[in-house]
Amino acid sequence: MQLQKATDTAKRSYNDACGAAHALDLAGERWALLVIRELIFGPKRFSDLRADLPGISANVLTQRLEGLEAAGVLLRRRFPPPAATQVYELTPWGYEAEPIFVALGRWAARSPAHDPTLPLSAVSLMLSFRTMFDATRADGFKARVGFRLPRDGFVARAAKGRLRIRREEPREADVDALLAGPPPAVAAAAYGGVPLDQLETDGLLGLTGDRALAARFLSLFLLPPKAVAAPGVAD
Amino acid sequence: MQLQKATDTAKRSYNDACGAAHALDLAGERWALLVIRELIFGPKRFSDLRADLPGISANVLTQRLEGLEAAGVLLRRRFPPPAATQVYELTPWGYEAEPIFVALGRWAARSPAHDPTLPLSAVSLMLSFRTMFDATRADGFKARVGFRLPRDGFVARAAKGRLRIRREEPREADVDALLAGPPPAVAAAAYGGVPLDQLETDGLLGLTGDRALAARFLSLFLLPPKAVAAPGVAD
DNA sequence: CGGCATCCGGGAAGATACTG
DNA sequence: CAGTATCTTCCCGGATGCCG
């Protein structure tokens, strides 16, 4: 019975030529954009996606992956002989979705209801760096900072007022400083004003390398001021 | 029972500090972002929102307006005595959502499945101008172009490689050219390569003022090339 | 007529259990 | 590990009706 869906129910769409509406047709279902977000620094396996998206259920993740694959946003890749594992990877066009997350993040950071102390995935933390990077503050600053987060590592390179971030295991010899710990602890240092020393003595964060440089690096990211809850419309 | 929240209305949330996730908590429900889109050039009434969002039902629109008001994205304004009408208007922070639509639009325009011939609201058309504006093409070009669209008018001002658009009734004396017609017809001229002359003789578009300037203006907007459906993974 | 509440059917999301 | 199967719950969309 449910096979007959192609004709009468033409795949719930906004039927709107507006680009934003089409984007939501492709990725507007619950969890879809967050699945893309988790893949923005490179491929992941099904179980990693589940772990990094707490709350998503397996069947919903399966549906989203199918839908996004059909939309051309991502594809699944099999590794041939020994590692029979399978990963999901964004297509080149899928990777171009990053500005969407930057725009969403910049806007939501000013929401009166935004709570930066909630859980945070490793990808979200790195994405927040790309979102909140202050180019003028970084002027003339050059640094390579490594991150060892629960599931994977990243290396952030600040230079010439730009910030590049790649997912790769940081080697101590290749970076100026290395931070190890869960993403919320790093966020507390960058956005919460918690001193690195305190996080270290509390056992939340490990730091090796140039301590002052690490602090300077973390000061490059500023949450924008919150919008007023009630705007100034005289009444 | 074992879950959190004594109040059973636990308000489904991603529970994620990531800005993008919070943005979706606020405006990720169906139609919510499109409601914001329709208000991005100024306040509208309930019935205008319904008319410009074909497919939305009254109760869903009511729910979205309530939710967005509670989130501080918009507010409802009453006009006192004579005009007992009521309008919905974005808060200052709500207006800051525009980059989200630009990012979504830029990305979706490259979707293999994007169909620019679908219906288009007046706001979507103007937003597409702001999204697809090519600053280098507009270098040294200065123009004021008015639009008379079904429900309301707009004036676009290109100058110094920038484009400003305001919702206001265009007066012939104040603009260099004036286009009148339904949004899809204007879109056909800007993006579909349909000559203005043809749209005029077909009765789809009315044009007064500087014809060459209007054509030049419409050439400032270019849809990006579509992404390849299947990326270069050898198979 | 504009701005909602209410009821209902279908379908999507969420939780859990199960299978290759 | 990578999903599928099943069941329940909730949301979306349409219709109707109230009320200013």
CSV table of C-alpha atoms (C1' of nucleotides) in Angstrom, one decimal, chain B residues 2 12 46-47 59 62 66 76 86 88, chain C residues 2-7 13-16:
chain,number,residue,atom,x,y,z
B,2,GLN,CA,12.8,7.8,33.3
B,12,ARG,CA,12.3,18.8,21.6
B,46,PHE,CA,-1.1,37.1,8.7
B,47,SER,CA,-3.0,36.9,5.5
B,59,ASN,CA,-2.7,26.7,12.2
B,62,THR,CA,0.0,30.5,13.9
B,66,GLU,CA,4.1,32.0,18.3
B,76,ARG,CA,3.5,41.3,16.7
B,86,GLN,CA,-2.0,43.6,13.1
B,88,TYR,CA,4.4,40.7,12.4
C,2,DG,C1',-8.4,38.1,10.2
C,3,DG,C1',-6.6,35.3,13.9
C,4,DC,C1',-6.9,31.9,16.0
C,5,DA,C1',-8.6,27.2,18.7
C,6,DT,C1',-10.1,22.1,17.8
C,7,DC,C1',-10.4,17.6,15.8
C,13,DA,C1',10.5,11.1,14.5
C,14,DG,C1',12.0,8.5,18.7
C,15,DA,C1',13.0,4.3,21.4
C,16,DT,C1',13.9,-0.4,21.6
